[in-house]
N, CA, C and O atoms as CSV, one atom per row, in Angstrom:
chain,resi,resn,atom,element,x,y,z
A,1,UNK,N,N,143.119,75.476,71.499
A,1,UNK,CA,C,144.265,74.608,71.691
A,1,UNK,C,C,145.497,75.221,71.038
A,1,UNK,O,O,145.368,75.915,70.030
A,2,UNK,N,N,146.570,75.006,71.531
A,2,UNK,CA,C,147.710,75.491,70.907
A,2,UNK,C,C,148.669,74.121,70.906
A,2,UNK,O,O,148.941,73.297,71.779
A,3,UNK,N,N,149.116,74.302,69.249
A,3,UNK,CA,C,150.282,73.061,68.835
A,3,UNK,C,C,151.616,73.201,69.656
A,3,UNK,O,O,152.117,74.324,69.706
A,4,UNK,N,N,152.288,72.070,70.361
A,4,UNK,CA,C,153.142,72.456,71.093
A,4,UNK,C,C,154.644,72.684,70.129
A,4,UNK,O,O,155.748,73.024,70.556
A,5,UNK,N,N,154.254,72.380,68.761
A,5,UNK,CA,C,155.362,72.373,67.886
A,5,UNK,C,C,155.161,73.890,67.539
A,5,UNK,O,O,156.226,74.270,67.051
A,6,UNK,N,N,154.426,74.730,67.570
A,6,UNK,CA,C,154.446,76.048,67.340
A,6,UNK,C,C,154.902,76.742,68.761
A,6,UNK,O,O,155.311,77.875,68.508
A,7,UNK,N,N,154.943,76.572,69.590
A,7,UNK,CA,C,155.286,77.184,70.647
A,7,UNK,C,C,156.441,76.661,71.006
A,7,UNK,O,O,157.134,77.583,71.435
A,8,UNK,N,N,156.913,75.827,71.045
A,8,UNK,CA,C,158.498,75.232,71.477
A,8,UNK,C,C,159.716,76.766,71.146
A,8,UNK,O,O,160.431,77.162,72.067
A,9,UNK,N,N,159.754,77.424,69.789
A,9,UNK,CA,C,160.570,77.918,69.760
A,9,UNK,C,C,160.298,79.432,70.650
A,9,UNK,O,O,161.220,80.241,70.750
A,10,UNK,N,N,159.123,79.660,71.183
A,10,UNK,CA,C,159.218,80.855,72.082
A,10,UNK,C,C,159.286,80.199,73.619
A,10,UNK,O,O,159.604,80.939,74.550
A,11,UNK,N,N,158.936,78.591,73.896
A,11,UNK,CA,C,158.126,78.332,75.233
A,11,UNK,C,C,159.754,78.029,76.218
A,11,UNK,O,O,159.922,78.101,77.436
A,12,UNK,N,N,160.723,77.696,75.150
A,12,UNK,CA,C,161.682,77.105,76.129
A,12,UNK,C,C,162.098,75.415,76.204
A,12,UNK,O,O,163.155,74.791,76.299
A,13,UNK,N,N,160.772,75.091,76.111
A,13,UNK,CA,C,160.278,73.671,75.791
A,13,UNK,C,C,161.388,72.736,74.790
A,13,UNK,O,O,161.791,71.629,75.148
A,14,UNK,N,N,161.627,73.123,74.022
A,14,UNK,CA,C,162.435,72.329,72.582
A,14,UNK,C,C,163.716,71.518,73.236
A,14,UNK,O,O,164.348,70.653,72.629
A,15,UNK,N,N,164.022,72.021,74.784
A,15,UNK,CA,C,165.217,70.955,75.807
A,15,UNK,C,C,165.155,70.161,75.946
A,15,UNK,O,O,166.042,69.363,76.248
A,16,UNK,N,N,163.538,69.927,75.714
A,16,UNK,CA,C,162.915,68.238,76.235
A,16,UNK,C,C,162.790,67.296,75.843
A,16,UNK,O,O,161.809,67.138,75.117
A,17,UNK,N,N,163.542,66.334,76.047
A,17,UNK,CA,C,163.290,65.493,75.162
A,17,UNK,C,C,161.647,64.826,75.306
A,17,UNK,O,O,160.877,64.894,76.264
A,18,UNK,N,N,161.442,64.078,73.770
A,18,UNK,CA,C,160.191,64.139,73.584
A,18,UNK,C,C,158.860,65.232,73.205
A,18,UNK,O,O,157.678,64.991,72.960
A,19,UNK,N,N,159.554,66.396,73.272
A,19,UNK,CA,C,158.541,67.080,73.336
A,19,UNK,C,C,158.041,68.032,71.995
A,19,UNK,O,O,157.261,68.984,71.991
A,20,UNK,N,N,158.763,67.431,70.911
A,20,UNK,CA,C,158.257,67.231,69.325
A,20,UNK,C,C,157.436,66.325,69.397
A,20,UNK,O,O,156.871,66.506,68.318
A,21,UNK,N,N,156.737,65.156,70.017
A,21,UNK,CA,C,156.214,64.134,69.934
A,21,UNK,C,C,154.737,64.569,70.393
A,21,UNK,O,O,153.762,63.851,70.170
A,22,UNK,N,N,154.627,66.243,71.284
A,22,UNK,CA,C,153.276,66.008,72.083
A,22,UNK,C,C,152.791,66.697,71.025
A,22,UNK,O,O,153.525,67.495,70.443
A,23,UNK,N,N,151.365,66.468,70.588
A,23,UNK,CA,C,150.241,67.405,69.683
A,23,UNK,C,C,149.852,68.622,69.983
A,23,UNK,O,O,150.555,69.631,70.031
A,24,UNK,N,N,148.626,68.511,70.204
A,24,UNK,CA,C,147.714,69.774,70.585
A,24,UNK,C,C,147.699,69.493,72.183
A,24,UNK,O,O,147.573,68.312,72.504
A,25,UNK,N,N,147.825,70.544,73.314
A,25,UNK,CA,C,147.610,70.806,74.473
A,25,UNK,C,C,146.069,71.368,74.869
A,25,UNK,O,O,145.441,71.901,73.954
A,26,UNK,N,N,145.704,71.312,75.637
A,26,UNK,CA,C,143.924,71.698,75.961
A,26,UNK,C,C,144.499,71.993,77.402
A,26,UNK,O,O,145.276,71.242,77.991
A,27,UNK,N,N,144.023,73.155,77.874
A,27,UNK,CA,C,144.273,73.407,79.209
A,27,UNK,C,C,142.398,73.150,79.949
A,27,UNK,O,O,141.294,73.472,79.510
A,28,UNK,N,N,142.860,72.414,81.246
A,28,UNK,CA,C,141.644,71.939,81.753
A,28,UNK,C,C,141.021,72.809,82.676
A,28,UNK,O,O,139.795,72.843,82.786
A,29,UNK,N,N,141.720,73.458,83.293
A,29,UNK,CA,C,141.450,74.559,83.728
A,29,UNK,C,C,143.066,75.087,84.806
A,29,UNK,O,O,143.972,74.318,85.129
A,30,UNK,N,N,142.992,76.262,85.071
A,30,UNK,CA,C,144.424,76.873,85.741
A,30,UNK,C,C,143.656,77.649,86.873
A,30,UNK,O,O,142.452,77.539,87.107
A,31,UNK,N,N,144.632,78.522,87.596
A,31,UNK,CA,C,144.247,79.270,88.852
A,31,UNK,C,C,145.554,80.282,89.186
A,31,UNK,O,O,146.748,80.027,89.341
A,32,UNK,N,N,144.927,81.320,89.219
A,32,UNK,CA,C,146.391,82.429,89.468
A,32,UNK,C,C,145.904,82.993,91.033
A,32,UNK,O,O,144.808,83.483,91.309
A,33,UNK,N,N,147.097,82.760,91.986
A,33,UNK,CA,C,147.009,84.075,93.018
A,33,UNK,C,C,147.617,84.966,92.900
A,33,UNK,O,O,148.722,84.924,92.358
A,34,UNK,N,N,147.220,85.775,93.251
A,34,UNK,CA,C,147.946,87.279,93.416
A,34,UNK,C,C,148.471,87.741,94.486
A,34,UNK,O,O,147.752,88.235,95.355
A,35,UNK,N,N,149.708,87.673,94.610
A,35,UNK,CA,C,150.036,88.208,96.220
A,35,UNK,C,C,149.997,89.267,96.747
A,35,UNK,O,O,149.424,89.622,97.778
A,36,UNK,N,N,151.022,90.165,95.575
A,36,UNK,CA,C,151.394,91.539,95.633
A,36,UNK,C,C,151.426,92.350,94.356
A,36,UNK,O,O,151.202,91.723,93.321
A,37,UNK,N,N,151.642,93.508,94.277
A,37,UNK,CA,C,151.035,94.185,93.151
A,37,UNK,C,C,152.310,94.103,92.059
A,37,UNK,O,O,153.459,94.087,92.501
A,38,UNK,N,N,152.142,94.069,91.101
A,38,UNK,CA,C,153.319,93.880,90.003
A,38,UNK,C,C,152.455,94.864,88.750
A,38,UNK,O,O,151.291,95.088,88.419
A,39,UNK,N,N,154.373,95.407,88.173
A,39,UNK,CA,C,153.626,95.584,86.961
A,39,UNK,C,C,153.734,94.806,85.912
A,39,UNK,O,O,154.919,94.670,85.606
A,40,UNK,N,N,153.024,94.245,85.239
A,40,UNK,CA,C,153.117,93.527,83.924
A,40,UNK,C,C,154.220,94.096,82.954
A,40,UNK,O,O,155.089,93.310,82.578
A,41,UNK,N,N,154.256,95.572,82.466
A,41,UNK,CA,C,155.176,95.921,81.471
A,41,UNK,C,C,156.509,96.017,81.852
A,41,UNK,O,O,157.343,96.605,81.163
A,42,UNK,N,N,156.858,95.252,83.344
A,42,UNK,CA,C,158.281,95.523,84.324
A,42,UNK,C,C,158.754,93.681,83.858
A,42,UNK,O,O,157.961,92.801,83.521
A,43,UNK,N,N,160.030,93.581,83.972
A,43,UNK,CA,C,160.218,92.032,83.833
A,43,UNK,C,C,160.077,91.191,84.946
A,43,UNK,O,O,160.374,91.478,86.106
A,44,UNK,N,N,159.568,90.051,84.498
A,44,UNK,CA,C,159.127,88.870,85.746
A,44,UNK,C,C,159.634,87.754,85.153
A,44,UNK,O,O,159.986,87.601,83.983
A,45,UNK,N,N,159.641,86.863,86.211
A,45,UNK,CA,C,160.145,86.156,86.000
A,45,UNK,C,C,159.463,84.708,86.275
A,45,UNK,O,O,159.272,84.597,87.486
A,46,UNK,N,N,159.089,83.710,85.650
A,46,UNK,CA,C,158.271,82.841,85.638
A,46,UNK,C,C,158.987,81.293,85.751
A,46,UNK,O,O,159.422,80.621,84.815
A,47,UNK,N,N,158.963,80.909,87.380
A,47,UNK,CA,C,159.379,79.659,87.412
A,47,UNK,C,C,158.294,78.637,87.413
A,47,UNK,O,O,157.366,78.678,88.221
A,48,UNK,N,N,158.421,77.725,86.505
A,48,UNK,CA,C,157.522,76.781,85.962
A,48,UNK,C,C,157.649,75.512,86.059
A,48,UNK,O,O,158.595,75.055,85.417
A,49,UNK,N,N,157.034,74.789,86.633
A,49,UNK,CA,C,157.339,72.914,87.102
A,49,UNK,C,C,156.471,72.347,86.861
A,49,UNK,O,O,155.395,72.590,87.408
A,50,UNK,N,N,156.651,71.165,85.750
A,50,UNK,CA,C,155.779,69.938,85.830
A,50,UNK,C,C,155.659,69.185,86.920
A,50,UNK,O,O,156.403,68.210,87.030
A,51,UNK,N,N,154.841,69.441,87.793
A,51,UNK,CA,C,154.862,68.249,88.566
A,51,UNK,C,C,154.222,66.971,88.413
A,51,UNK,O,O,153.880,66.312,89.395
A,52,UNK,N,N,154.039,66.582,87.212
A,52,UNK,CA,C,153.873,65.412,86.830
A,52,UNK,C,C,153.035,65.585,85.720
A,52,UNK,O,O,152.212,66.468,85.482
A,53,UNK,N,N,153.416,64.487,85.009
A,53,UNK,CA,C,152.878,64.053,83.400
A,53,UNK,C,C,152.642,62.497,83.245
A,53,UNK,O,O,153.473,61.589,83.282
A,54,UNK,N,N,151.404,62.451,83.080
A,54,UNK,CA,C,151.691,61.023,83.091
A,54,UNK,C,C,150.122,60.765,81.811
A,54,UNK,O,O,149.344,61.688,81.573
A,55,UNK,N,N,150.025,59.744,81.352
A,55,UNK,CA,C,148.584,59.227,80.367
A,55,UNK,C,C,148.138,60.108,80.143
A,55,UNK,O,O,147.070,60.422,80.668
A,56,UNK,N,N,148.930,61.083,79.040
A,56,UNK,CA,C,148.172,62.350,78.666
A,56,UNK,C,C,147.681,63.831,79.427
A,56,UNK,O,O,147.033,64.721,78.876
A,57,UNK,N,N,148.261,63.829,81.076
A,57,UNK,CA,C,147.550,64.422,81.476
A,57,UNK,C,C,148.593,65.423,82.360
A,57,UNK,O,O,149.358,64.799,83.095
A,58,UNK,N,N,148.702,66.702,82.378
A,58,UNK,CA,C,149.618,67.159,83.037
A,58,UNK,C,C,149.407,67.916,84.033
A,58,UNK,O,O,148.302,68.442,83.901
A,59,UNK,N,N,150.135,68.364,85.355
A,59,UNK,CA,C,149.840,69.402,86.028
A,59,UNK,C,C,151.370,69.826,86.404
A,59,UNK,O,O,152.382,69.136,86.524
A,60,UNK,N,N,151.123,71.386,86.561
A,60,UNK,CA,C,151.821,72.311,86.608
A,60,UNK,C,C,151.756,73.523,87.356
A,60,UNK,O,O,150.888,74.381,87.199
A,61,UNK,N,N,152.952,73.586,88.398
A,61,UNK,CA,C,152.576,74.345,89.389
A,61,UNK,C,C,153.840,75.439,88.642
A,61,UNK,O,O,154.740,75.081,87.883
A,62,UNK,N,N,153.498,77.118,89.237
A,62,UNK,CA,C,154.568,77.902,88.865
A,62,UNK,C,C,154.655,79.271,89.481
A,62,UNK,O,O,153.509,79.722,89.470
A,63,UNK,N,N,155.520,80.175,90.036
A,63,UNK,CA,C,156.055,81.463,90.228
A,63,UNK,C,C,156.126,82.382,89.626
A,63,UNK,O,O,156.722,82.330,88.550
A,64,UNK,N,N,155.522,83.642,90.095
A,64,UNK,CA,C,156.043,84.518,89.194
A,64,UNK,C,C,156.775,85.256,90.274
A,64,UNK,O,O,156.537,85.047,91.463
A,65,UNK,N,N,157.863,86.311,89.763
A,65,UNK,CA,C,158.566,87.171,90.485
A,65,UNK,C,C,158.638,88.333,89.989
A,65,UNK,O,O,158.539,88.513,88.775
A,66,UNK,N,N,158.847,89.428,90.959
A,66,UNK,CA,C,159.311,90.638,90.354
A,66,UNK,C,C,160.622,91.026,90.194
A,66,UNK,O,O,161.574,90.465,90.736
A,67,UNK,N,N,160.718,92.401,89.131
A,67,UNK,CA,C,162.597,91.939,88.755
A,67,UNK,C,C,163.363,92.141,90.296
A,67,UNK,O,O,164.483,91.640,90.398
A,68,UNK,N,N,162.751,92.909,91.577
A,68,UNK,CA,C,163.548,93.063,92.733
A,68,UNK,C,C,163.695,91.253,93.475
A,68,UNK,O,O,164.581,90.997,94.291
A,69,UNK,N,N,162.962,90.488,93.136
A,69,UNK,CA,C,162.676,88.901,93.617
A,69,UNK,C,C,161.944,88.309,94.642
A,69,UNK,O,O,162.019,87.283,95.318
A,70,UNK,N,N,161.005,89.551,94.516
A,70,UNK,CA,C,159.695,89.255,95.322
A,70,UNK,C,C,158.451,88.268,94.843
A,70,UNK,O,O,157.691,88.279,93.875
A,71,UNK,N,N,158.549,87.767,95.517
A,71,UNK,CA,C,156.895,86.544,95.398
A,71,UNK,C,C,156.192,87.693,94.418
A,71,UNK,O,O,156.731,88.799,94.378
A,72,UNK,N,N,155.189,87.485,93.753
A,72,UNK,CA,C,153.953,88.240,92.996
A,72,UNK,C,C,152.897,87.265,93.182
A,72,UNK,O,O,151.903,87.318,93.907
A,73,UNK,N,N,153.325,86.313,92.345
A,73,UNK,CA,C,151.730,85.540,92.007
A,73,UNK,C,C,152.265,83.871,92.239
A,73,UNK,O,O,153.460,83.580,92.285
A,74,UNK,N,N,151.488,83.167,92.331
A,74,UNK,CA,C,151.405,81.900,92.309
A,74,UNK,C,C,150.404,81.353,91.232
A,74,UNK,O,O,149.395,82.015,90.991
A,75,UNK,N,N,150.652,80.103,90.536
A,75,UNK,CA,C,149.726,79.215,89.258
A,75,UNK,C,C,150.034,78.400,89.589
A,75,UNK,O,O,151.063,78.143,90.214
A,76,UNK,N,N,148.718,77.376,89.057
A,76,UNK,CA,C,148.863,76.010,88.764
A,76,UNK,C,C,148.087,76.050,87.602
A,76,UNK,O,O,147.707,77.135,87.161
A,77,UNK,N,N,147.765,74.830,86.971
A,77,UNK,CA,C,147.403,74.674,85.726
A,77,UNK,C,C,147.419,73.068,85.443
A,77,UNK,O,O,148.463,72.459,85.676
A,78,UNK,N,N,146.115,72.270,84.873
A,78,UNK,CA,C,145.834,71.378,84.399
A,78,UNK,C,C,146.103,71.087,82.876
A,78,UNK,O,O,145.523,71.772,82.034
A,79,UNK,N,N,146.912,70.154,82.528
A,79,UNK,CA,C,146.012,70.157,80.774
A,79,UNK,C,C,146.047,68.730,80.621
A,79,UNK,O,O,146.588,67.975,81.429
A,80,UNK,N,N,145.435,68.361,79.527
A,80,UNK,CA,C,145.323,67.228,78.508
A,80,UNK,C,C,146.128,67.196,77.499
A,80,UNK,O,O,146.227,68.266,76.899
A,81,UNK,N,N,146.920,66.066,76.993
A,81,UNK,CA,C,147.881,66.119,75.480
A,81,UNK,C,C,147.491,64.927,75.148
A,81,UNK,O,O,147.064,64.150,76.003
A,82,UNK,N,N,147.578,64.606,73.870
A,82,UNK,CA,C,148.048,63.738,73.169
A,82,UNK,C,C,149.506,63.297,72.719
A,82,UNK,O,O,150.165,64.136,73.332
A,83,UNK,N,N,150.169,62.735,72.231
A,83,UNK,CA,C,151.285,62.049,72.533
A,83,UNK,C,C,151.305,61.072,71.096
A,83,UNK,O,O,150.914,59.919,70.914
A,84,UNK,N,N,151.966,62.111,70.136
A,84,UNK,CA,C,152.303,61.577,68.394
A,84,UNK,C,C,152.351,60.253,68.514
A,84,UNK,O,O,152.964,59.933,69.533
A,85,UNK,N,N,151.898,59.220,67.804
A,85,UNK,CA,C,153.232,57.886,67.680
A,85,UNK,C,C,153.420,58.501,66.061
A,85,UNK,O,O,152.884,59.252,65.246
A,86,UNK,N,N,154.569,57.614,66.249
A,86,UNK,CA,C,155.328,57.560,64.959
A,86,UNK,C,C,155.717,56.242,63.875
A,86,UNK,O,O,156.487,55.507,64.494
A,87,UNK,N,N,155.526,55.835,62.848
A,87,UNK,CA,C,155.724,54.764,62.711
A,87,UNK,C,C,156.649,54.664,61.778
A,87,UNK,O,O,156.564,55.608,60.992
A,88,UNK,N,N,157.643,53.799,61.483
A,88,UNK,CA,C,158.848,53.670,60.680
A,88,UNK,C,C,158.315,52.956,59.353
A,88,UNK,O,O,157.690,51.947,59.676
A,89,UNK,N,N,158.348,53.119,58.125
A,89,UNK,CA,C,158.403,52.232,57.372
A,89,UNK,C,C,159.359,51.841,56.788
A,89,UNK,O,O,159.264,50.885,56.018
């Protein structure tokens, strides 16, 4: 599992509101296609969408590109969160 408060400052994530509030993430399982050949040590570019979050449970579809802006790969990805409360005293 990875804390989403440790990853916010590399993930991008920290825009969101709420998203100091989620715990530990568990990925349920994901799926990569591969379209076309890329190199990993070349820059890509990774468009990433929640398509929905709802009772702990998320899915996430996403792009990768090459730096010319060719399709490469396609993901999706399942996970599970928990969701801090907080209480005031």
């Amino acid at each position: 599992t990875l804390s989403l408060h440790d990853a916010l400052p590399i993930s991008g994530l920290s825009t969101v509101p709420g998203a100091e509030l989620v715990g530990n993430l568990l990925s349920l399982d994901h799926s990569v296609w591969f379209h076309r050949p890329f190199d990993a040590n070349d820059w890509l570019l990774l468009d990433h969408l929640a398509e929905s979050t709802s009772d702990g449970r998320g899915l996430y579809f996403g792009q990768i590109y090459r730096s010319d802006g060719v399709l490469a790969a396609t993901m999706s990805q399942q996970s599970l969160f928990r969701v801090e409360t907080w209480t005031c005293r």
